[in-house]
Coordinates of C-alpha atoms and ligand atoms in Angstrom, one line a residue:
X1 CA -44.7 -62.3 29.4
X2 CA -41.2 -63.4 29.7
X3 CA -38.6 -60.5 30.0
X4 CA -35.2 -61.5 28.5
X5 CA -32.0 -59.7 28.9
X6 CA -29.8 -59.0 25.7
X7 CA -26.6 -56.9 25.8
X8 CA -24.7 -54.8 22.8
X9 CA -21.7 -53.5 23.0
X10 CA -21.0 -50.2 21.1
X11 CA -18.0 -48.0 20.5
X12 CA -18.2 -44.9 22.0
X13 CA -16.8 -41.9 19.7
X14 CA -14.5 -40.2 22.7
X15 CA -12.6 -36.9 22.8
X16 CA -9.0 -36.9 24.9
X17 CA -10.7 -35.1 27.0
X18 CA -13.2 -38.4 27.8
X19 CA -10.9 -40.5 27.9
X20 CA -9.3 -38.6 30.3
X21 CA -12.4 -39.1 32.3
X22 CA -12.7 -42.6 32.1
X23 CA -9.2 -43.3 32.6
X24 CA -10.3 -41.5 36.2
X25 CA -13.1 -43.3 36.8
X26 CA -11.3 -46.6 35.8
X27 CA -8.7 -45.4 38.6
X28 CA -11.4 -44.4 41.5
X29 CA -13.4 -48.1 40.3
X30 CA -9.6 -50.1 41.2
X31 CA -8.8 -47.8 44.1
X32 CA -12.2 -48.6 46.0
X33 CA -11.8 -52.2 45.4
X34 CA -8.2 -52.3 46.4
X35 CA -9.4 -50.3 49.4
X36 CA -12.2 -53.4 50.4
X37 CA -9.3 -55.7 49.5
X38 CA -6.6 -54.2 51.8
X39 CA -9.3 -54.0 54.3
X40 CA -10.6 -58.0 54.3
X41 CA -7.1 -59.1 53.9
X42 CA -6.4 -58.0 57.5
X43 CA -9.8 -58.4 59.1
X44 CA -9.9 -61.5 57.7
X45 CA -7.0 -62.9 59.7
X46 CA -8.2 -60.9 62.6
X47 CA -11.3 -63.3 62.1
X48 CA -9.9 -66.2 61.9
X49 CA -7.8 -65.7 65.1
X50 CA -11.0 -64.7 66.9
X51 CA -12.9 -67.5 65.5
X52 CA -10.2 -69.9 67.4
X53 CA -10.7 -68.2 70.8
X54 CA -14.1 -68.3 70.4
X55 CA -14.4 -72.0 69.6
X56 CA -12.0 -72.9 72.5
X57 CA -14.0 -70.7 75.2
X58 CA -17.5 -72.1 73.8
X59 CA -15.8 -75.4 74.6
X60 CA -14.9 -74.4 78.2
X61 CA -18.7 -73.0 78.5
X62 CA -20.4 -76.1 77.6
X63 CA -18.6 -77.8 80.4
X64 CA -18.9 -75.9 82.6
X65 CA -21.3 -72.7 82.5
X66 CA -21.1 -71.4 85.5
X67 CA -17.6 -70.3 85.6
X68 CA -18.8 -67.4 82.9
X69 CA -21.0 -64.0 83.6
X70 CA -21.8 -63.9 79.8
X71 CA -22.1 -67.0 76.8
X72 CA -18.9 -66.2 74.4
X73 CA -20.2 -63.9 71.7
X74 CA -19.2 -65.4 68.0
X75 CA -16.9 -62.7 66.1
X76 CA -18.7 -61.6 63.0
X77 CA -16.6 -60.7 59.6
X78 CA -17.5 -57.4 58.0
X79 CA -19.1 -57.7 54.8
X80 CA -19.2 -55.4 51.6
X81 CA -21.8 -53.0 52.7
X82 CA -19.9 -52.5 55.9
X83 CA -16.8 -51.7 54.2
X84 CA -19.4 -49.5 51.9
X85 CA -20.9 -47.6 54.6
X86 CA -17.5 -47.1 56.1
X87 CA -15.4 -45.4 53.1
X88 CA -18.5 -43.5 52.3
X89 CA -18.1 -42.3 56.2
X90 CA -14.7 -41.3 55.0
X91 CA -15.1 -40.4 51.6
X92 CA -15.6 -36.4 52.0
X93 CA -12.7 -36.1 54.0
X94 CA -10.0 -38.5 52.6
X95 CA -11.1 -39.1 49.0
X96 CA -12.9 -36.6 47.5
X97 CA -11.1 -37.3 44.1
X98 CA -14.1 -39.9 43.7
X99 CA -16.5 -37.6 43.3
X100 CA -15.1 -36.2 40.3
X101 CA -16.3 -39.3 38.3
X102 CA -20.3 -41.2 38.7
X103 CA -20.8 -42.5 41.9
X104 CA -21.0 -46.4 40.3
X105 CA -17.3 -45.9 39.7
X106 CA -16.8 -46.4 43.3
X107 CA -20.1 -47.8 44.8
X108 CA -20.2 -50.5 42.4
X109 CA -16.6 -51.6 43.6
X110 CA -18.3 -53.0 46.7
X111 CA -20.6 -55.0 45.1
X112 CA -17.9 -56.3 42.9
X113 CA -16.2 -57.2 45.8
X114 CA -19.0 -58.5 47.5
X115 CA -19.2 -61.7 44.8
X116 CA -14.9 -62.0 45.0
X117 CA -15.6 -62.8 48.4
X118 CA -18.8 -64.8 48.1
X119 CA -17.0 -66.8 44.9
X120 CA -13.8 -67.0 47.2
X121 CA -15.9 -68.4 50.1
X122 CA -17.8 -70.7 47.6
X123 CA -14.8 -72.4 46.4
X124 CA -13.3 -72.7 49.8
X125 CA -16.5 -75.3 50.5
X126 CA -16.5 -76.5 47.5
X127 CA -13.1 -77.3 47.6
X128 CA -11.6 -76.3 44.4
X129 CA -8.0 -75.2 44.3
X130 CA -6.7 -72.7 42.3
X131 CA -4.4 -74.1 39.1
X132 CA -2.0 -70.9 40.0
X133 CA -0.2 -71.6 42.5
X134 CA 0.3 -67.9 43.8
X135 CA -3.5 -67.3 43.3
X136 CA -4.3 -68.3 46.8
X137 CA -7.1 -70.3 46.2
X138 CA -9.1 -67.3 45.0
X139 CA -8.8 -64.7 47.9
X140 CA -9.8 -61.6 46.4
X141 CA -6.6 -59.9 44.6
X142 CA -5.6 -56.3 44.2
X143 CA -6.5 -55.0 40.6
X144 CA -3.3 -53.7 39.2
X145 CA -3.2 -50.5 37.0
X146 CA -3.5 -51.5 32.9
X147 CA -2.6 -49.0 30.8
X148 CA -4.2 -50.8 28.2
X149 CA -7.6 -51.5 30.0
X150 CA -10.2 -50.5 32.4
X151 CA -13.5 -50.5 33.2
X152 CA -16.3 -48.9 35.2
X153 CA -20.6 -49.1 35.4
X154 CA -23.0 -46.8 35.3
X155 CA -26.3 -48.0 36.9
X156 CA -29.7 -47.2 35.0
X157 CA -31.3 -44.9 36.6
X158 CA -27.9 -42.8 36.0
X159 CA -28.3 -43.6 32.0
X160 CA -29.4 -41.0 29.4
X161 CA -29.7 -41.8 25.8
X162 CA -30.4 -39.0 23.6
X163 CA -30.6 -39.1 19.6
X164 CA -29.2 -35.7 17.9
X165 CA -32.5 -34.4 17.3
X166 CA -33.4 -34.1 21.0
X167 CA -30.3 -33.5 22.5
X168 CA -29.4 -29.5 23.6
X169 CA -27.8 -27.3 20.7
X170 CA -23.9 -27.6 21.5
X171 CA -24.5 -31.2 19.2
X172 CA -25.6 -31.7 16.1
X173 CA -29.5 -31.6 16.5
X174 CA -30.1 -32.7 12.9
X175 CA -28.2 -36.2 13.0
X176 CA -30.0 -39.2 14.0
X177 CA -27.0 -40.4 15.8
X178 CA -27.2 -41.3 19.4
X179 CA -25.3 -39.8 22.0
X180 CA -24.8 -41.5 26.1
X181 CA -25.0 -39.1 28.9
X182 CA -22.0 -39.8 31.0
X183 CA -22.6 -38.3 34.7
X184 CA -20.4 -35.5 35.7
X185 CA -18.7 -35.6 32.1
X186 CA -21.8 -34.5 29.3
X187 CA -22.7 -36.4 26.2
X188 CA -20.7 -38.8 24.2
X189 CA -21.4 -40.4 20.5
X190 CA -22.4 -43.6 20.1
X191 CA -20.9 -45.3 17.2
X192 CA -24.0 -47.0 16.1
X193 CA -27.5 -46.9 17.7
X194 CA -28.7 -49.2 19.9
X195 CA -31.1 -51.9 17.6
X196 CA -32.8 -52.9 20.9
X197 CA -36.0 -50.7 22.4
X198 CA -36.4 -51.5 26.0
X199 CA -35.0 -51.1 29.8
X200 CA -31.6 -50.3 30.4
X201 CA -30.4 -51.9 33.0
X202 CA -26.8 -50.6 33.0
X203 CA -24.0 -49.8 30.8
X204 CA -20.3 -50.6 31.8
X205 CA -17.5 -48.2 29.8
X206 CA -14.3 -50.6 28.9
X207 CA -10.8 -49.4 27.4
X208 CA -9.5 -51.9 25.1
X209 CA -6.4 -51.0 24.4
X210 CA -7.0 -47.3 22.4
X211 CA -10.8 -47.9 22.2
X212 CA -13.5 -47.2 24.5
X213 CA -17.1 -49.3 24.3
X214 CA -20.0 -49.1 26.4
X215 CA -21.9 -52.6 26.9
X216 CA -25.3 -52.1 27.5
X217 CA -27.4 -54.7 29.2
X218 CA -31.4 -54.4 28.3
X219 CA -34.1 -55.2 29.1
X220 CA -36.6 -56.5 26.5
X221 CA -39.7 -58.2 25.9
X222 CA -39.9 -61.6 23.3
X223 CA -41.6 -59.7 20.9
X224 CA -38.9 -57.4 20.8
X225 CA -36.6 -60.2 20.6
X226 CA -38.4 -61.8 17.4
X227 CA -38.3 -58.6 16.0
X228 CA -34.7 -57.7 15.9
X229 CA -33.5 -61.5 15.5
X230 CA -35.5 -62.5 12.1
X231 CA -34.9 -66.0 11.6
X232 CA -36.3 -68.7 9.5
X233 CA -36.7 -71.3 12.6
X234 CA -37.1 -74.8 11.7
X235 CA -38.6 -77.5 13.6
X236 CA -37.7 -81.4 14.4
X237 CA -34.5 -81.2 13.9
X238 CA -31.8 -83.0 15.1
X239 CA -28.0 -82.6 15.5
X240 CA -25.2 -84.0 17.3
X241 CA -22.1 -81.5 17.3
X242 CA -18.4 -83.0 17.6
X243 CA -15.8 -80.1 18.8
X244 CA -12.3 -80.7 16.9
X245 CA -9.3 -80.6 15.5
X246 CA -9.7 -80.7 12.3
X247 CA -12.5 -78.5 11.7
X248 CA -13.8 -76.5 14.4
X249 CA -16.6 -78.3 14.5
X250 CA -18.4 -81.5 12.6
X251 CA -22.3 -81.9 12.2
X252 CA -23.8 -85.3 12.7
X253 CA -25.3 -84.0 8.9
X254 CA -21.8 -84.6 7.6
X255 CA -20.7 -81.1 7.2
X256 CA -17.4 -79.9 8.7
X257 CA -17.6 -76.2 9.4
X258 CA -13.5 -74.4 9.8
X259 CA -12.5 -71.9 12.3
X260 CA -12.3 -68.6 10.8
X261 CA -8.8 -68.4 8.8
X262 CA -7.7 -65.1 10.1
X263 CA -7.2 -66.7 13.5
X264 CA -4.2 -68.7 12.8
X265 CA -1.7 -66.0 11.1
X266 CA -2.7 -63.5 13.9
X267 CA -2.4 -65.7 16.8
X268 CA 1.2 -67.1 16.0
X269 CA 1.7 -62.7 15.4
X270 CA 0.6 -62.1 18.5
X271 CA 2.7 -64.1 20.7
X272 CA 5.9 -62.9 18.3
X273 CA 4.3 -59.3 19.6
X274 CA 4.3 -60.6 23.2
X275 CA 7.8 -61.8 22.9
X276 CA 8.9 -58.5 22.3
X277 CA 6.9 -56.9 24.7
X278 CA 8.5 -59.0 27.2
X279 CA 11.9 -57.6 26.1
X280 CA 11.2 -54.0 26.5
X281 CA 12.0 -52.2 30.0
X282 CA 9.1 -52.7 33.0
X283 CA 9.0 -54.2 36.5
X284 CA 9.8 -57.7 36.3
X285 CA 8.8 -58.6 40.1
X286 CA 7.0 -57.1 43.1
X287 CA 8.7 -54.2 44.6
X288 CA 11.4 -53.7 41.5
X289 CA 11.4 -50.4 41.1
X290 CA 12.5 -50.0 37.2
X291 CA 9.9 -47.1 35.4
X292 CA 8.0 -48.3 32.8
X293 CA 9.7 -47.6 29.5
X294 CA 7.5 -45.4 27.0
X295 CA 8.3 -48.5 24.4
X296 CA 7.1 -50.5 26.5
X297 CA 3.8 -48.9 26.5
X298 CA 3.6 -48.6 22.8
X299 CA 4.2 -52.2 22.6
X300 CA 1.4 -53.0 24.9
X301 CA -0.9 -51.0 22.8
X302 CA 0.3 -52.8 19.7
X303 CA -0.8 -56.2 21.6
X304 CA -3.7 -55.3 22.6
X305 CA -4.7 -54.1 19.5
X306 CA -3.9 -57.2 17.9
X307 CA -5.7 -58.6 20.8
X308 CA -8.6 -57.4 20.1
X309 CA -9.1 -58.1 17.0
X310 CA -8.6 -61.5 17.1
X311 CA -11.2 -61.6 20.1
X312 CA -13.9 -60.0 17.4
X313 CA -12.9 -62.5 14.7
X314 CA -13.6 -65.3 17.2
X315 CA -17.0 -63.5 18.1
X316 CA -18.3 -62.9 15.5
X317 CA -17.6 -66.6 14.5
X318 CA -19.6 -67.5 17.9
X319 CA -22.2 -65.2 17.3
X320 CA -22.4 -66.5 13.5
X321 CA -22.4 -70.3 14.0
X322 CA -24.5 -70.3 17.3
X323 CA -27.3 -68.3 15.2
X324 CA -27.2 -70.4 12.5
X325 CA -27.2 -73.7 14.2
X326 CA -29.9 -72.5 16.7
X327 CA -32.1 -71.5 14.0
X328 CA -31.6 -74.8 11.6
X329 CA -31.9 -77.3 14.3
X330 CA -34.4 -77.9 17.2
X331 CA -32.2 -80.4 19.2
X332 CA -28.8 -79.6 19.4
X333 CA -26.6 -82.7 21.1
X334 CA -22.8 -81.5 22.0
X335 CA -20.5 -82.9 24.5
X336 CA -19.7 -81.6 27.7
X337 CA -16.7 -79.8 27.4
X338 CA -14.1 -81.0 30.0
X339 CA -11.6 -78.6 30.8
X340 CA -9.3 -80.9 32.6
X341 CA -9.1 -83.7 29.8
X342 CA -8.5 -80.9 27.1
X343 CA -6.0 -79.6 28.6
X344 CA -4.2 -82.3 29.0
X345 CA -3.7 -82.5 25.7
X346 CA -1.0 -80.1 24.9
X347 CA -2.4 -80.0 20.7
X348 CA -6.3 -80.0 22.0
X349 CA -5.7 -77.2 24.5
X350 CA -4.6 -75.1 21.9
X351 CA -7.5 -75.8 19.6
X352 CA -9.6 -75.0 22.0
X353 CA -8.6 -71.5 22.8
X354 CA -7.9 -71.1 18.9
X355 CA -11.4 -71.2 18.0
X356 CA -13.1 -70.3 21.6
X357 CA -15.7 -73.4 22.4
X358 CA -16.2 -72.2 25.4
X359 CA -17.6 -68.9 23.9
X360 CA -19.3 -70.9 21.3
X361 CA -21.3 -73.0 23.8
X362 CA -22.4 -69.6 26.4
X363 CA -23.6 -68.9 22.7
X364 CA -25.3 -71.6 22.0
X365 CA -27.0 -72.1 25.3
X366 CA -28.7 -68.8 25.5
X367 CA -29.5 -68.6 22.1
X368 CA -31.5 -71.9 22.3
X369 CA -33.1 -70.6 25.4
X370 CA -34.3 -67.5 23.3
X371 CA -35.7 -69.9 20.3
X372 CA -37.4 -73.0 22.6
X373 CA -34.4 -75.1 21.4
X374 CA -33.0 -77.5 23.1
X375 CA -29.5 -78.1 24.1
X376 CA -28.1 -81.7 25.4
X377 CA -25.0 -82.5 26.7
X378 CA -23.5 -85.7 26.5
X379 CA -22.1 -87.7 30.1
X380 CA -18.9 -86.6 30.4
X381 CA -17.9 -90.3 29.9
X382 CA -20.0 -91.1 27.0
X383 CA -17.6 -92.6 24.3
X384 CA -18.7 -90.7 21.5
X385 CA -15.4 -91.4 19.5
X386 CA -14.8 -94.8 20.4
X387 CA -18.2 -96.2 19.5
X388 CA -19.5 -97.1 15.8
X389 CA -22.2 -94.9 15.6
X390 CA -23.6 -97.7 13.1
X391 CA -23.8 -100.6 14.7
X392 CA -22.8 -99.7 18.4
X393 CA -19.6 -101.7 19.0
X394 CA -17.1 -99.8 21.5
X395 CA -13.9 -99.5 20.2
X396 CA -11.9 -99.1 23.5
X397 CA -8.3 -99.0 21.8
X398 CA -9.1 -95.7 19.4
X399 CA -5.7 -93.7 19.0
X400 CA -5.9 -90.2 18.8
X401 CA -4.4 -90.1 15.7
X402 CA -6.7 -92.6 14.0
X403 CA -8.5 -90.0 12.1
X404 CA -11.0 -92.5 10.4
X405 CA -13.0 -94.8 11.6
X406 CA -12.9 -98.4 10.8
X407 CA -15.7 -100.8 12.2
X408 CA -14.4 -104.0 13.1
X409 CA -17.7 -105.4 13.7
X410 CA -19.9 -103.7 10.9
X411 CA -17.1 -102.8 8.3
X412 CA -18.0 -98.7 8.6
X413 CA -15.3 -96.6 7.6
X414 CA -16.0 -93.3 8.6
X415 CA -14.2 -90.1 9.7
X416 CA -13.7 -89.7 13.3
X417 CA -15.5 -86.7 14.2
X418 CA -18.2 -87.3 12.0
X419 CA -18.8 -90.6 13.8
X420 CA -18.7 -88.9 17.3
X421 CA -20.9 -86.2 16.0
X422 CA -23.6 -89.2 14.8
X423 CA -23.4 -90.6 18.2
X424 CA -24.0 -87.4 20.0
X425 CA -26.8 -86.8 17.9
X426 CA -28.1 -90.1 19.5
X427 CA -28.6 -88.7 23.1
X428 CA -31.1 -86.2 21.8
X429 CA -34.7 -86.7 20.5
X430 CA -35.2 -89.3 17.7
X431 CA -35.3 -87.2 14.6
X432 CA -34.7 -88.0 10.8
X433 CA -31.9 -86.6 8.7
X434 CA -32.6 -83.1 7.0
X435 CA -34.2 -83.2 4.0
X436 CA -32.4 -81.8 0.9
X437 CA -33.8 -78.7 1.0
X438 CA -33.6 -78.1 4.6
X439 CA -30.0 -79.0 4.2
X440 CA -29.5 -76.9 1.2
X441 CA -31.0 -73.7 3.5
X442 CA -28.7 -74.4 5.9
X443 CA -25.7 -74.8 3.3
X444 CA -26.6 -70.8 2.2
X445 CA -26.5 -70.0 5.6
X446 CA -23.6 -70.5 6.1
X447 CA -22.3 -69.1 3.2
X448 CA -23.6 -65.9 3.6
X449 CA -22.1 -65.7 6.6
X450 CA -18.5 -66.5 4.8
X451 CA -18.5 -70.0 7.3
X452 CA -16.1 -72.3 5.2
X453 CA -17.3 -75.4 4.9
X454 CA -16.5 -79.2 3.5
X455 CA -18.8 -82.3 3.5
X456 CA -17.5 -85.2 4.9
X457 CA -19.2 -88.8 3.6
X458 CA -19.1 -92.4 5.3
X459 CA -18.1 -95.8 3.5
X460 CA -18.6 -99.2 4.3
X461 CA -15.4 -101.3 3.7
Ligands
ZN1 ZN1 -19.8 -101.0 13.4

């Protein structure tokens, strides 16, 4: 039986008096992990001078052993659950404000930190540099206080979920509502129920901006999967996928699919918003010691607000179009998306954060893993644009701003993306077109899911 792991995120329905709490436990979660990160920072160095000793005396000992009572011992650098054992040695005594909040608050910090420093120590081998140049190559960094954000986890055997009707008399027993037993705090409304039955394996409680959500990560079988995700699925199909510029993205099936409208207007409003917040009176550098202005914080709210819900629009879009195409198509062909050469392109960079890819494609992938699809990825070098996807000639001169295609060879005369998207569709399993009504399904789909869309048509000169 194959266990898969689904998460929902949920708004929780919080007094001050909770978000009072949280805001605590948010501060106890940073303060831990700046405490392991103030901690490695200086051991770490201690380390690395020790190492260099003990590499020059192991040098002297090999030639000549004799000359030592004992072989040179190698220095060892304290790990995670050192550093946990250690403030939890200290804890009663020097930070009992942490156990005002659920021990994952802090505890969790450690394992946290535990993966900054096995990532940190990963990339150091691997050798990938940081693209900021003040992010020393990924050495773990202090958290800085957010008024504006937060978070903190709750492991599951610490996670209560209670519907009205069985929860004690202070709440409403009648409502069907469900309610999340916070340790060391008491019951807090959900503002929906949870649609998935199954293990909890933990919830994390985030601030965004003046909202609090818990994200619960479950635990659930495949028939409780099929169950909650209804979907007509169809079989031997094929599509290639063509991320753009024009429309978010094209179908090898000729229709072009739009980025939700919303996003536009609200992202050029929310860098106006971030202008202004810029302006208003905070600590510009390290060590300046100007107060935070109360504007200042009402301006941050106001952006992350705005923030926010421009990260749901694009979401939901993900969610939308990942279901859709997942459930239509059995092979789904898509190029590999190459951070460095998007990015290098000032007007591609831009529509790539616009609609989110990269969100679209996490989608994508484990939603095809869900429904036995499969996913390809082009070569990061196949030409996809610069090929005729009729008659295979390789067009190596292709402008970026030739939006059609014309065919020297064959005479095709086709839009750009929809040619790439053709030719991606190649690198996947041999499959015909989609029939009318197939197509026409699909069409719906996407309707009903308010996905604009246009169809785009080749023509031969
Ligand atoms: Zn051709």
């Amino acid at each position: 039986m194959t266990v898969m792991i689904v998460g929902q995120k949920i708004e929780l329905k919080g007094s001050n008096k909770f978000f009072t709490y949280c805001r605590k436990a948010f501060g106890v979660s940073r303060f831990t992990y700046n405490w392991c990160v103030a901690k490695f920072t200086l051991d770490y160095a201690a380390y690395c001078a020790a190492m260099d000793r003990y590499r020059k005396e192991l040098e002297k000992y090999k030639k000549s052993p004799l000359c030592f009572t004992q072989s040179p011992v190698k220095p060892r650098l304290p790990t995670a659950l050192d550093y946990k054992k250690e403030f939890n040695a200290l804890r009663k005594e020097q930070y009992p404000f942490t156990y005002e909040v659920t021990k994952y608050a802090s505890q969790q910090a450690f394992i946290n930190f535990g993966k900054a420093v096995k990532a940190y120590f990963d990339n150091v081998k691997n050798g990938k540099k940081a693209k900021d140049k003040n992010r020393k190559n990924f050495f773990p960094r202090f958290k800085k206080k957010s008024y504006t954000s937060g978070s903190f986890y709750i492991g599951g055997d610490q996670v209560k979920l209670l519907t009205g009707k069985s929860c004690s008399e202070k709440l409403n027993n009648h409502s069907k509502k469900q309610y999340l037993n916070i340790p060391n705090f008491g019951y807090v409304q959900l503002k929906e129920n949870l649609r998935f039955t199954g293990h909890i394996n933990s919830v994390t409680i985030s601030q965004s901006g003046d909202r609090l959500y818990a994200s619960f990560s479950i635990e659930i079988t495949e028939e409780e999967y099929l169950r909650t995700h209804k979907t007509a699925v169809q079989h031997n199909t094929a599509v290639g996928i063509d991320l753009g510029l024009k429309a978010a993205l094209m179908l090898s099936d000729g229709i072009a699919i739009e980025g939700p409208k919303p996003l536009k207007t609200k992202l050029r409003k929310l860098a106006k918003l971030q202008r202004q917040l810029a302006c208003k009176q905070h600590p510009r550098t390290k060590g300046d010691t100007t107060r935070v202005s109360r504007n200042y914080i009402k301006q941050s709210a106001k952006v992350s607000r705005l923030y926010r819900s421009i990260a749901d629009i694009r979401n939901d879009f993900a969610h939308k179009i990942s279901s859709i195409l997942t459930s239509h198509y059995e092979y789904i062909c898509m190029e590999t998306l190459n951070v460095k050469g998007m990015m290098a392109n000032h007007k591609l960079s831009a529509a790539v954060s616009d609609v989110g890819f990269y969100n679209i494609k996490s989608k994508l992938m484990y939603k095809s893993e869900y429904k036995h699809r499969v996913l390809y990825e082009a070569d990061m070098f196949y030409p996809s644009s610069k090929t005729c996807s009729r008659c295979g000639h390789i067009k190596k001169d292709l402008q970026l701003k030739e939006r059609v295609y014309d065919c020297p060879e064959c005479g095709l005369s086709i839009d750009r993306d929809l040619n790439a998207a053709i030719n991606l569709k190649k690198i996947g399993a041999v499959s015909p077109e989609l029939t009318p009504v197939e197509l026409t399904a699909l069409l719906s789909d996407l309707k009903r899911n308010q996905i604009t869309t246009s169809s785009v048509k080749a023509g031969i000169r």
